[in-house]
Coordinates of C-alpha atoms and ligand atoms in Angstrom, one line a residue:
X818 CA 0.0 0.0 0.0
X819 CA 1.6 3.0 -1.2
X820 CA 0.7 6.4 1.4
X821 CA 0.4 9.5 -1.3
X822 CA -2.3 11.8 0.1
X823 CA -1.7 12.6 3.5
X824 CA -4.1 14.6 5.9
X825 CA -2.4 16.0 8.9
X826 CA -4.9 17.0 12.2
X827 CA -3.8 19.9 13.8
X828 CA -1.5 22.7 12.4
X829 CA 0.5 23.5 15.5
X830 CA 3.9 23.0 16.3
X831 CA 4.2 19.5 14.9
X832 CA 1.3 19.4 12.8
X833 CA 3.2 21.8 10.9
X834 CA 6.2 20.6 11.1
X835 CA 4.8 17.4 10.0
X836 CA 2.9 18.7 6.9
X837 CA 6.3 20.4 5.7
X838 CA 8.2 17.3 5.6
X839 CA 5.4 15.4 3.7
X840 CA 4.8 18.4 1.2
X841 CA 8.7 18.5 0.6
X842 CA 8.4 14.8 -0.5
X843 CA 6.4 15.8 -2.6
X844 CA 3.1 13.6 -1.0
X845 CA -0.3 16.0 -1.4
X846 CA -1.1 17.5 1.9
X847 CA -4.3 18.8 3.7
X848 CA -4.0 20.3 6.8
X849 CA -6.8 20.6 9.2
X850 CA -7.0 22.7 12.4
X851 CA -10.5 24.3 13.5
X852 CA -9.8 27.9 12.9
X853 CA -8.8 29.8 10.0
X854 CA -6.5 31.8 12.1
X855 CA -4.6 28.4 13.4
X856 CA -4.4 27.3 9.8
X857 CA -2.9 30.3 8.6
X858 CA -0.3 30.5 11.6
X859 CA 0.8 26.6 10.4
X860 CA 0.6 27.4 6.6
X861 CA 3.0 30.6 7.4
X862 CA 5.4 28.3 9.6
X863 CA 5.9 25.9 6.6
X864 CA 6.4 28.9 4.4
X865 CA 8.9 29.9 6.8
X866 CA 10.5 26.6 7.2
X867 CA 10.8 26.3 3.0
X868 CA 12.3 29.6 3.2
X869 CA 15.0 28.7 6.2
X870 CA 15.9 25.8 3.6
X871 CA 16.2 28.3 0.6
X872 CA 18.5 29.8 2.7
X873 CA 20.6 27.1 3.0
X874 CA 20.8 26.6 0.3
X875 CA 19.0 22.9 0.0
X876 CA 15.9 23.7 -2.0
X877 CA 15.6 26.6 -4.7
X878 CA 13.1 29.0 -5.4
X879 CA 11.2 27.2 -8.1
X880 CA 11.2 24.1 -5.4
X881 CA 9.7 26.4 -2.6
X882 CA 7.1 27.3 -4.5
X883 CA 5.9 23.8 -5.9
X884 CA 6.3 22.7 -3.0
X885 CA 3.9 25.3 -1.0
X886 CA 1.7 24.4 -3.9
X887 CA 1.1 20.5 -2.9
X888 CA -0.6 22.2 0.8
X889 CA -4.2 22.8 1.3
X890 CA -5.6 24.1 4.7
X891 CA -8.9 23.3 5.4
X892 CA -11.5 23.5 8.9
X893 CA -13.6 20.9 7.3
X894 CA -12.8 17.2 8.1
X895 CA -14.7 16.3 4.9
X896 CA -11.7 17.2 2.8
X897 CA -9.9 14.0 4.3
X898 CA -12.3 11.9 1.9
X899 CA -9.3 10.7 -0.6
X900 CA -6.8 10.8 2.2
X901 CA -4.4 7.4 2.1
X902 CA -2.9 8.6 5.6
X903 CA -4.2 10.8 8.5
X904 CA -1.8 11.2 10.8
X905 CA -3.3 13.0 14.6
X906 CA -1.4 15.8 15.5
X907 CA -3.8 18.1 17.7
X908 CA -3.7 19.1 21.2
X909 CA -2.3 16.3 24.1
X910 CA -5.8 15.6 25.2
X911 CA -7.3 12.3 25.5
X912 CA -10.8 13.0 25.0
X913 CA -10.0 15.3 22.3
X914 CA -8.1 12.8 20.4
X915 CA -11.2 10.1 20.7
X916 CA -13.6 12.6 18.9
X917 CA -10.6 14.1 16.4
X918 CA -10.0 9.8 15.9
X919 CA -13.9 9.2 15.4
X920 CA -14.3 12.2 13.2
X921 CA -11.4 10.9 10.6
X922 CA -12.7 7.3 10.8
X923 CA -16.4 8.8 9.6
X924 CA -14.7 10.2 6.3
X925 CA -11.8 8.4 5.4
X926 CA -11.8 5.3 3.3
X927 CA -11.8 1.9 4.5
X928 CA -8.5 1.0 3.6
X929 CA -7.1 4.4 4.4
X930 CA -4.4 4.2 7.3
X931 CA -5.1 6.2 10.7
X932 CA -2.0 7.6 12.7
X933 CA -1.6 9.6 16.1
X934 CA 1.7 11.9 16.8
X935 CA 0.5 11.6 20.7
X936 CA 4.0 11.7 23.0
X937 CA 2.0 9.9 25.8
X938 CA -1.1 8.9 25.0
X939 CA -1.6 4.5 24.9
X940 CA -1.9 3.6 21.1
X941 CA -3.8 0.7 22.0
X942 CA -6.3 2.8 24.0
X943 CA -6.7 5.5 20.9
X944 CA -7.0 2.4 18.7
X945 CA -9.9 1.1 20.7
X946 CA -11.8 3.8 19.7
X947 CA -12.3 2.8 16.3
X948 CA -14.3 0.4 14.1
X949 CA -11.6 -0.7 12.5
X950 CA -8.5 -0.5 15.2
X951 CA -5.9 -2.8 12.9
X952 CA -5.3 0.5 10.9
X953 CA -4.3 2.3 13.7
X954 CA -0.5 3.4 14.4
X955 CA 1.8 5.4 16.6
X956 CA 3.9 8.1 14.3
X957 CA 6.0 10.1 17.0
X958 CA 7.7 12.5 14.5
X959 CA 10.5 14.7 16.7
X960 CA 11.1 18.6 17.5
X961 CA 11.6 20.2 15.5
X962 CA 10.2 17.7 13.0
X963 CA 11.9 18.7 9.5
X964 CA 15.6 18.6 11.5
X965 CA 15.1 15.4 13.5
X966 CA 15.8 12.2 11.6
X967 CA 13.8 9.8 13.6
X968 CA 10.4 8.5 13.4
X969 CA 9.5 6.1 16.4
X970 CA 6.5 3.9 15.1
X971 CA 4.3 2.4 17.8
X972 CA 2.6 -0.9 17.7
X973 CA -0.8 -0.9 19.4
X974 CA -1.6 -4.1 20.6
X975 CA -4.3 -4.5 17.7
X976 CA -2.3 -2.4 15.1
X977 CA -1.8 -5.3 11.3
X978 CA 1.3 -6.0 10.3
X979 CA -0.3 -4.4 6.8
X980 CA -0.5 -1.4 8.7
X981 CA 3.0 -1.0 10.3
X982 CA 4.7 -2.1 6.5
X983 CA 2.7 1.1 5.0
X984 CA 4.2 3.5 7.7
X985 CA 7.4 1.8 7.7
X986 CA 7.1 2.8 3.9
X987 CA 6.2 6.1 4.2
X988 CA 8.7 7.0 7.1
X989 CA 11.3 6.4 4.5
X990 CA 9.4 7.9 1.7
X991 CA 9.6 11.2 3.9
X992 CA 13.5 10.8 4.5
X993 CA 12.9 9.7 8.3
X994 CA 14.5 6.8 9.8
X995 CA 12.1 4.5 11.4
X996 CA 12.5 2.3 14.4
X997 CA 9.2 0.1 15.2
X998 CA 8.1 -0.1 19.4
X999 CA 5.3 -1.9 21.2
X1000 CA 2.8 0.4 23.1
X1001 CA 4.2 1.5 26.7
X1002 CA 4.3 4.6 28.7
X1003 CA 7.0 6.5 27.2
X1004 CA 7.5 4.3 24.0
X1005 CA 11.3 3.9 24.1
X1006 CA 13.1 7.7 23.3
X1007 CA 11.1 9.5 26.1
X1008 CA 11.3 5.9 28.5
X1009 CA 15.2 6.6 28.3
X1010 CA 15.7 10.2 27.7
X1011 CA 13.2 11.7 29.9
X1012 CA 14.3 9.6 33.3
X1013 CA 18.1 10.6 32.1
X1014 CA 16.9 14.6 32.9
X1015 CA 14.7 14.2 36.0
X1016 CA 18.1 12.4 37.4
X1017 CA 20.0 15.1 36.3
X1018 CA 17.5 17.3 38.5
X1019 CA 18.1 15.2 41.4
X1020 CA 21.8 16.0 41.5
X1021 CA 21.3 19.5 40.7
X1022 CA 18.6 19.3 43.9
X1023 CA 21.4 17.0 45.8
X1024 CA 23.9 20.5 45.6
X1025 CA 26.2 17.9 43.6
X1026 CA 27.0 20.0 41.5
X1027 CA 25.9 23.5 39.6
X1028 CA 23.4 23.6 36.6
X1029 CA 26.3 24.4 34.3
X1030 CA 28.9 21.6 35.4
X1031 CA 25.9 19.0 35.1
X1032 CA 25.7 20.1 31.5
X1033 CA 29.4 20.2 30.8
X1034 CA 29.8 17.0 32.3
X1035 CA 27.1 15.1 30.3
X1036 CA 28.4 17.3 26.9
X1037 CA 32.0 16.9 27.3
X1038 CA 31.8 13.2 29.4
X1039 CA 29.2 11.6 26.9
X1040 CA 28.9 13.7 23.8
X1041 CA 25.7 15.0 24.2
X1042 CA 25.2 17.7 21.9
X1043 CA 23.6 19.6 25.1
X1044 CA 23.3 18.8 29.0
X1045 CA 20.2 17.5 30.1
X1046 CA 18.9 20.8 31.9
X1047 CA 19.3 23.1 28.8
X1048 CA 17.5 20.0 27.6
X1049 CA 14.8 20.0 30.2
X1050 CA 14.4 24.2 29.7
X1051 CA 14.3 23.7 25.9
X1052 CA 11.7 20.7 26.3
X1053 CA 9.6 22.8 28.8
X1054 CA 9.5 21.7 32.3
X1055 CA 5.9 21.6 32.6
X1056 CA 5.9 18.8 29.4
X1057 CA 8.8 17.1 31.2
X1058 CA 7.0 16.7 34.4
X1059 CA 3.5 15.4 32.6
X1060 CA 6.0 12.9 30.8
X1061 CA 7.1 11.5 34.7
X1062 CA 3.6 11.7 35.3
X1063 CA 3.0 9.6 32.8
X1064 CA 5.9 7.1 33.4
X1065 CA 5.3 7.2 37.2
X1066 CA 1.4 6.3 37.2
X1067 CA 1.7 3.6 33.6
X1068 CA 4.6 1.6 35.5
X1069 CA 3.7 2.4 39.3
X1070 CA 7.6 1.8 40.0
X1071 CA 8.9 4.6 42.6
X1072 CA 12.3 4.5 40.3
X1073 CA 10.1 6.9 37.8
X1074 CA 8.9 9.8 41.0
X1075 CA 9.5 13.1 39.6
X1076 CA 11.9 15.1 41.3
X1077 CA 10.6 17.6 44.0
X1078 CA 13.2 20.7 42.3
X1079 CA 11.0 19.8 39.0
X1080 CA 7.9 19.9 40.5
X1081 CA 8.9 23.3 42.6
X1082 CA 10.2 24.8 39.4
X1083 CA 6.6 24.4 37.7
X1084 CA 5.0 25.3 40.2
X1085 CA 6.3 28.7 40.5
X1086 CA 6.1 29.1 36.3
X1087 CA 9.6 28.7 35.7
X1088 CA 9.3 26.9 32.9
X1089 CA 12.3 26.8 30.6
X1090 CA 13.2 29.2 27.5
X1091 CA 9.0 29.7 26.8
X1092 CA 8.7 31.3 30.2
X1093 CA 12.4 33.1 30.4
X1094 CA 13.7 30.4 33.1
X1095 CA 14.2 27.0 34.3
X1096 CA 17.2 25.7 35.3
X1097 CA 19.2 28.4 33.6
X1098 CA 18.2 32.0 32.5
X1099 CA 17.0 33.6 29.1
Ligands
NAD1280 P1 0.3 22.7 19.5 O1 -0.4 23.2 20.6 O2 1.5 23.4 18.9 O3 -0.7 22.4 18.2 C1 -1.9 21.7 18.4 C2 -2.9 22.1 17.3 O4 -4.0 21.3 17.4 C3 -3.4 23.6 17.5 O5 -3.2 24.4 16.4 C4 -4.9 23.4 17.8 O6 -5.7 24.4 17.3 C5 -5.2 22.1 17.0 N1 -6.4 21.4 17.4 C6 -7.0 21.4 18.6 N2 -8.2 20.7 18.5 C7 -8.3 20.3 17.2 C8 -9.4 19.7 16.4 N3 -10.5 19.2 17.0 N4 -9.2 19.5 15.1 C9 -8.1 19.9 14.5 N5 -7.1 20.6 15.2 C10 -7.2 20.8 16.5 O7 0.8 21.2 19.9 P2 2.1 20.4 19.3 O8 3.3 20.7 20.2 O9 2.1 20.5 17.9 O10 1.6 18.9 19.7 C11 0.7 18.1 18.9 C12 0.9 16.7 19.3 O11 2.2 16.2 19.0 C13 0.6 16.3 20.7 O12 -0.1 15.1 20.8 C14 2.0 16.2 21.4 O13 2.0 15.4 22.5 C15 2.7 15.6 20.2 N6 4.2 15.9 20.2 C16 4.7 17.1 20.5 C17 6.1 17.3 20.5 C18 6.7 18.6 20.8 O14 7.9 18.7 21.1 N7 5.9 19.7 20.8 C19 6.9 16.2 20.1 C20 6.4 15.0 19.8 C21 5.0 14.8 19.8

């Protein structure tokens, strides 16, 4: 099954992000979001992103403009009639996603293939949602999505092998490099990464050592291309801490507790570069 005409929910950071990288493959896009003003805002970041690549040099003009041309914004979900792939890439809200995941499954085709972006959501509890859960998939594209090479691809528990092949497909088709997971909190990246941070916190709350040295250790000592707090601020604390949350309630194991400097830190709105501060200063 070849994945041509792609439909892409939500025109937001990685909705966006995601719709640039397809376009640029030159698959036919629609974007929905459910204003005019948040499709205009995701239309104008691919624009940008096109532009940041003319730039550099890696696309010309002409190239730019084709392709712009192979996007179409749209509030309607009824334009996702042809769609061979809808990939979910609204707001990280459960209920939301159930309707969003409902509403696709009410226009699309029967054979078309139905994907989620979600960082934290349970595939298999999305899938259950719909008639036909076997064409239901994790995509967990990275930030920002036309820099990052990997695509994580989640297995739901009911999720065809048919399926997965199509997305494994189109992951390359896209110039991503897919690795294929089962459903678990986390998935793998954030089940690694995102415990690797909150223990940075714990030394940082410890007095072990200062914000910077953590990072210069962790750079210099393991070739990280940044510490794990100028991770954390870049990230957002508040997303960091949901992702513990997550991590700590889905495996009940005390190993995953958030650590109490993180939850201070949110608590008072420090909350990395968006606010200004988190561990260090903007
Ligand atoms: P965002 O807030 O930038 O964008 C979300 C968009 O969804 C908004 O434009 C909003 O208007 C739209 N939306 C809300 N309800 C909708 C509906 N009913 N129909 C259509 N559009 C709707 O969020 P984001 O950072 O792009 O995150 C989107 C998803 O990607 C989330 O599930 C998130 O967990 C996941 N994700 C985010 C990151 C990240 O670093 N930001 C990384 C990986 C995965």
């Amino acid at each position: 099954m070849t994945l041509n005409k792609i439909g892409v929910i939500g025109a937001g950071t990685m909705g966006s992000g995601i719709a640039q990288v397809c376009a640029s493959a030159g698959l036919h896009v629609t974007l929905i979001d459910v204003t005019e003003s948040a499709l205009t805002r995701g239309v104008a970041a691919v624009d940008e992103g096109l532009q940041r690549q003319v730039r550099k040099a890696r696309i010309c003009e002409g190239e730019h403009k084709t392709i712009l041309a192979q996007l179409h914004a749209s509030t309607d979900y009824s334009s996702l009639g042809d769609a061979d792939l809808v990939i979910e890439a609204a707001t990280e809200n459960l209920e939301l996603k159930l309707r969003i995941l409902r509403q696709i499954e009410a226009v699309v085709s029967a054979d078309a293939v139905i994907a989620t972006n979600t960082s934290s959501i349970s595939i298999t509890q999305l899938a259950a949602v719909l008639e036909s859960p076997e064409r239901f998939i994790g995509v967990h594209f990275f930030n920002p999505v036309p820099a990052m090479q990997l695509l994580e691809l989640i297995r739901g528990l009911q999720t065809s092998s048919q399926t997965h092949a199509a997305v494994e497909s189109f992951a390359k088709a896209v110039g991503k490099t897919p690795i294929t997971v089962d459903n678990a909190p986390g998935f793998v990246v954030n089940r690694i990464l995102i415990p690797m941070i909150n223990e940075a916190v714990f030394v940082l709350q410890e007095g072990l050592a200062s914000a910077r040295d953590i990072d210069t250790g962790m750079q210099l000592g393991c070739n990280h291309p940044i510490g794990p707090l100028a991770l954390a601020d870049l990230i957002g604390l508040d997303t960091l801490l949901a992702i513990m949350q997550v991590l700590h309630e889905g495996f009940g194991d005390p190993k995953y507790r958030p650590a109490r400097l993180l939850k201070d830190l949110v608590a008072a709105g420090h909350l990395g570069r968006k606010s200004g501060r988190g561990f260090h200063s903007y």
